[in-house]
Short mmCIF file of N, CA, C and O in Angstrom, two decimals:
data_model
loop_
_atom_site.label_atom_id
_atom_site.label_comp_id
_atom_site.label_asym_id
_atom_site.label_seq_id
_atom_site.Cartn_x
_atom_site.Cartn_y
_atom_site.Cartn_z
N MET K 30 -9.87 -0.62 -7.36
CA MET K 30 -8.86 -0.13 -6.46
C MET K 30 -9.39 1.02 -5.62
O MET K 30 -9.03 1.16 -4.46
N HIS K 31 -10.24 1.85 -6.22
CA HIS K 31 -10.78 2.99 -5.47
C HIS K 31 -11.56 2.50 -4.25
O HIS K 31 -11.39 3.02 -3.15
N ALA K 32 -12.39 1.49 -4.44
CA ALA K 32 -13.19 0.96 -3.33
C ALA K 32 -12.29 0.36 -2.25
O ALA K 32 -12.49 0.59 -1.06
N ALA K 33 -11.28 -0.40 -2.66
CA ALA K 33 -10.35 -1.01 -1.69
C ALA K 33 -9.59 0.08 -0.94
O ALA K 33 -9.44 0.00 0.28
N ARG K 34 -9.12 1.09 -1.66
CA ARG K 34 -8.37 2.18 -1.04
C ARG K 34 -9.25 2.90 -0.02
O ARG K 34 -8.83 3.18 1.10
N THR K 35 -10.49 3.20 -0.39
CA THR K 35 -11.41 3.89 0.51
C THR K 35 -11.73 3.03 1.72
O THR K 35 -11.69 3.50 2.87
N PHE K 36 -12.01 1.75 1.50
CA PHE K 36 -12.34 0.85 2.60
C PHE K 36 -11.18 0.71 3.56
O PHE K 36 -11.35 0.78 4.78
N LEU K 37 -9.98 0.51 3.05
CA LEU K 37 -8.82 0.29 3.91
C LEU K 37 -8.38 1.56 4.63
O LEU K 37 -7.90 1.50 5.76
N SER K 38 -8.53 2.70 4.00
CA SER K 38 -8.06 3.95 4.60
C SER K 38 -8.85 4.34 5.84
O SER K 38 -8.28 4.86 6.78
N GLY K 39 -10.13 4.11 5.86
CA GLY K 39 -10.95 4.50 7.01
C GLY K 39 -10.71 3.64 8.23
O GLY K 39 -10.24 4.11 9.26
N PRO K 40 -11.01 2.35 8.16
CA PRO K 40 -10.94 1.49 9.34
C PRO K 40 -9.52 1.31 9.92
O PRO K 40 -9.38 1.03 11.10
N LEU K 41 -8.49 1.46 9.11
CA LEU K 41 -7.14 1.18 9.60
C LEU K 41 -6.50 2.31 10.38
O LEU K 41 -5.56 2.09 11.14
N ARG K 42 -6.97 3.53 10.19
CA ARG K 42 -6.34 4.66 10.88
C ARG K 42 -6.45 4.46 12.39
O ARG K 42 -7.50 4.16 12.92
N GLY K 43 -5.31 4.60 13.07
CA GLY K 43 -5.29 4.46 14.52
C GLY K 43 -5.02 3.05 15.00
O GLY K 43 -4.82 2.83 16.18
N PHE K 44 -5.01 2.07 14.11
CA PHE K 44 -4.73 0.70 14.50
C PHE K 44 -3.29 0.35 14.16
O PHE K 44 -2.67 1.00 13.33
N SER K 45 -2.77 -0.67 14.80
CA SER K 45 -1.44 -1.16 14.44
C SER K 45 -1.60 -2.58 13.93
O SER K 45 -2.49 -3.31 14.33
N GLY K 46 -0.75 -2.93 13.03
CA GLY K 46 -0.79 -4.27 12.45
C GLY K 46 -0.09 -4.25 11.11
O GLY K 46 0.60 -3.29 10.77
N LEU K 47 -0.25 -5.32 10.36
CA LEU K 47 0.41 -5.46 9.07
C LEU K 47 -0.60 -5.70 7.97
O LEU K 47 -1.64 -6.32 8.19
N ILE K 48 -0.24 -5.25 6.77
CA ILE K 48 -1.02 -5.52 5.57
C ILE K 48 -0.13 -6.27 4.62
O ILE K 48 0.98 -5.82 4.29
N ASP K 49 -0.59 -7.42 4.15
CA ASP K 49 0.08 -8.18 3.11
C ASP K 49 -0.65 -7.87 1.82
O ASP K 49 -1.84 -8.19 1.67
N THR K 50 0.02 -7.22 0.88
CA THR K 50 -0.64 -6.84 -0.37
C THR K 50 -0.88 -8.03 -1.29
O THR K 50 -1.56 -7.89 -2.29
N ASN K 51 -0.32 -9.18 -0.95
CA ASN K 51 -0.37 -10.38 -1.80
C ASN K 51 0.32 -10.16 -3.14
O ASN K 51 0.09 -10.89 -4.08
N HIS K 52 1.15 -9.12 -3.19
CA HIS K 52 1.88 -8.80 -4.41
C HIS K 52 3.31 -8.40 -4.09
O HIS K 52 3.87 -7.52 -4.74
N GLY K 53 3.87 -9.00 -3.04
CA GLY K 53 5.29 -8.80 -2.76
C GLY K 53 5.62 -7.89 -1.59
O GLY K 53 6.79 -7.73 -1.27
N ASP K 54 4.63 -7.28 -0.96
CA ASP K 54 4.93 -6.37 0.13
C ASP K 54 4.10 -6.67 1.37
O ASP K 54 2.93 -7.03 1.27
N VAL K 55 4.73 -6.54 2.54
CA VAL K 55 4.05 -6.60 3.83
C VAL K 55 4.41 -5.29 4.54
O VAL K 55 5.59 -4.99 4.72
N LEU K 56 3.39 -4.52 4.89
CA LEU K 56 3.60 -3.18 5.42
C LEU K 56 2.84 -2.97 6.72
O LEU K 56 1.76 -3.52 6.90
N ALA K 57 3.40 -2.15 7.60
CA ALA K 57 2.65 -1.70 8.77
C ALA K 57 1.49 -0.85 8.28
O ALA K 57 1.59 -0.19 7.24
N PHE K 58 0.36 -0.87 9.01
CA PHE K 58 -0.81 -0.09 8.62
C PHE K 58 -0.43 1.35 8.32
O PHE K 58 -0.82 1.90 7.29
N ALA K 59 0.32 1.98 9.22
CA ALA K 59 0.67 3.40 9.06
C ALA K 59 1.48 3.63 7.78
O ALA K 59 1.26 4.62 7.07
N GLU K 60 2.40 2.73 7.49
CA GLU K 60 3.21 2.87 6.27
C GLU K 60 2.33 2.72 5.03
O GLU K 60 2.44 3.49 4.07
N PHE K 61 1.44 1.74 5.05
CA PHE K 61 0.52 1.51 3.94
C PHE K 61 -0.34 2.75 3.70
O PHE K 61 -0.46 3.24 2.58
N LEU K 62 -0.94 3.27 4.77
CA LEU K 62 -1.80 4.44 4.64
C LEU K 62 -1.03 5.67 4.18
O LEU K 62 -1.54 6.47 3.40
N GLY K 63 0.22 5.80 4.64
CA GLY K 63 1.05 6.90 4.18
C GLY K 63 1.30 6.83 2.68
O GLY K 63 1.26 7.85 1.98
N LEU K 64 1.54 5.63 2.18
CA LEU K 64 1.76 5.46 0.74
C LEU K 64 0.49 5.73 -0.05
O LEU K 64 0.53 6.34 -1.12
N VAL K 65 -0.65 5.29 0.47
CA VAL K 65 -1.93 5.55 -0.20
C VAL K 65 -2.19 7.05 -0.25
O VAL K 65 -2.64 7.58 -1.26
N ASP K 66 -1.90 7.75 0.86
CA ASP K 66 -2.09 9.20 0.89
C ASP K 66 -1.14 9.92 -0.07
O ASP K 66 -1.53 10.85 -0.77
N LYS K 67 0.12 9.47 -0.10
CA LYS K 67 1.14 10.13 -0.92
C LYS K 67 0.99 9.80 -2.41
O LYS K 67 1.31 10.61 -3.27
N HIS K 68 0.52 8.59 -2.70
CA HIS K 68 0.38 8.11 -4.08
C HIS K 68 -1.05 7.63 -4.30
O HIS K 68 -1.31 6.42 -4.36
N PRO K 69 -2.00 8.55 -4.43
CA PRO K 69 -3.42 8.16 -4.50
C PRO K 69 -3.76 7.24 -5.67
O PRO K 69 -4.75 6.50 -5.59
N GLN K 70 -2.98 7.24 -6.70
CA GLN K 70 -3.26 6.37 -7.85
C GLN K 70 -2.51 5.03 -7.78
O GLN K 70 -2.59 4.23 -8.70
N TRP K 71 -1.79 4.81 -6.67
CA TRP K 71 -1.00 3.59 -6.51
C TRP K 71 -1.89 2.36 -6.58
O TRP K 71 -2.89 2.25 -5.90
N ASP K 72 -1.50 1.42 -7.43
CA ASP K 72 -2.18 0.13 -7.54
C ASP K 72 -1.18 -0.92 -7.05
O ASP K 72 -0.25 -1.28 -7.76
N TRP K 73 -1.33 -1.35 -5.79
CA TRP K 73 -0.34 -2.24 -5.17
C TRP K 73 -0.31 -3.60 -5.84
O TRP K 73 0.60 -4.37 -5.60
N ARG K 74 -1.26 -3.89 -6.72
CA ARG K 74 -1.22 -5.14 -7.48
C ARG K 74 -0.17 -5.07 -8.58
O ARG K 74 0.33 -6.10 -9.03
N ARG K 75 0.16 -3.85 -9.02
CA ARG K 75 1.06 -3.68 -10.16
C ARG K 75 2.38 -3.00 -9.82
O ARG K 75 3.34 -3.11 -10.57
N THR K 76 2.42 -2.25 -8.73
CA THR K 76 3.62 -1.49 -8.39
C THR K 76 4.04 -1.82 -6.96
O THR K 76 3.30 -1.56 -6.01
N GLU K 77 5.23 -2.39 -6.82
CA GLU K 77 5.75 -2.72 -5.50
C GLU K 77 6.20 -1.45 -4.78
O GLU K 77 6.49 -0.43 -5.40
N VAL K 78 6.25 -1.52 -3.47
CA VAL K 78 6.63 -0.37 -2.65
C VAL K 78 8.02 0.14 -3.04
O VAL K 78 8.23 1.34 -3.15
N ALA K 79 8.97 -0.75 -3.27
CA ALA K 79 10.32 -0.33 -3.64
C ALA K 79 10.30 0.52 -4.90
O ALA K 79 11.06 1.48 -5.02
N ASP K 80 9.42 0.19 -5.84
CA ASP K 80 9.31 0.98 -7.06
C ASP K 80 8.76 2.37 -6.77
O ASP K 80 9.19 3.35 -7.38
N LEU K 81 7.82 2.47 -5.84
CA LEU K 81 7.27 3.77 -5.46
C LEU K 81 8.34 4.64 -4.83
O LEU K 81 8.39 5.85 -5.05
N LEU K 82 9.19 4.02 -4.02
CA LEU K 82 10.21 4.75 -3.26
C LEU K 82 11.51 4.92 -4.04
O LEU K 82 12.43 5.55 -3.53
N GLY K 83 11.60 4.30 -5.20
CA GLY K 83 12.81 4.39 -5.99
C GLY K 83 13.96 3.59 -5.44
O GLY K 83 15.12 3.91 -5.68
N GLU K 84 13.65 2.55 -4.69
CA GLU K 84 14.70 1.71 -4.09
C GLU K 84 15.16 0.65 -5.10
O GLU K 84 14.35 0.14 -5.87
N PRO K 85 16.43 0.28 -5.05
CA PRO K 85 16.94 -0.77 -5.94
C PRO K 85 16.38 -2.12 -5.56
O PRO K 85 16.07 -2.38 -4.40
N ASP K 86 16.22 -2.97 -6.55
CA ASP K 86 15.74 -4.34 -6.33
C ASP K 86 16.90 -5.18 -5.84
O ASP K 86 17.90 -5.35 -6.55
N ASN K 87 16.81 -5.71 -4.62
CA ASN K 87 17.90 -6.49 -4.02
C ASN K 87 17.70 -7.99 -4.14
O ASN K 87 18.28 -8.74 -3.39
N THR K 88 16.91 -8.42 -5.11
CA THR K 88 16.71 -9.87 -5.26
C THR K 88 17.69 -10.48 -6.19
O THR K 88 18.42 -9.88 -6.88
#
């Protein structure tokens, strides 16, 4: 995860687009990078964005 986080954080800054985590979330680059910055230990394979933000599961 450290390598993926480092790789994604550099090249994506300043670009617009979407990231599909392949684990339930599709995020704008800026939103993804903001979450990586705010939650450096976040493993998007195991923790969905709603769980990070404390949002209720609407499924």
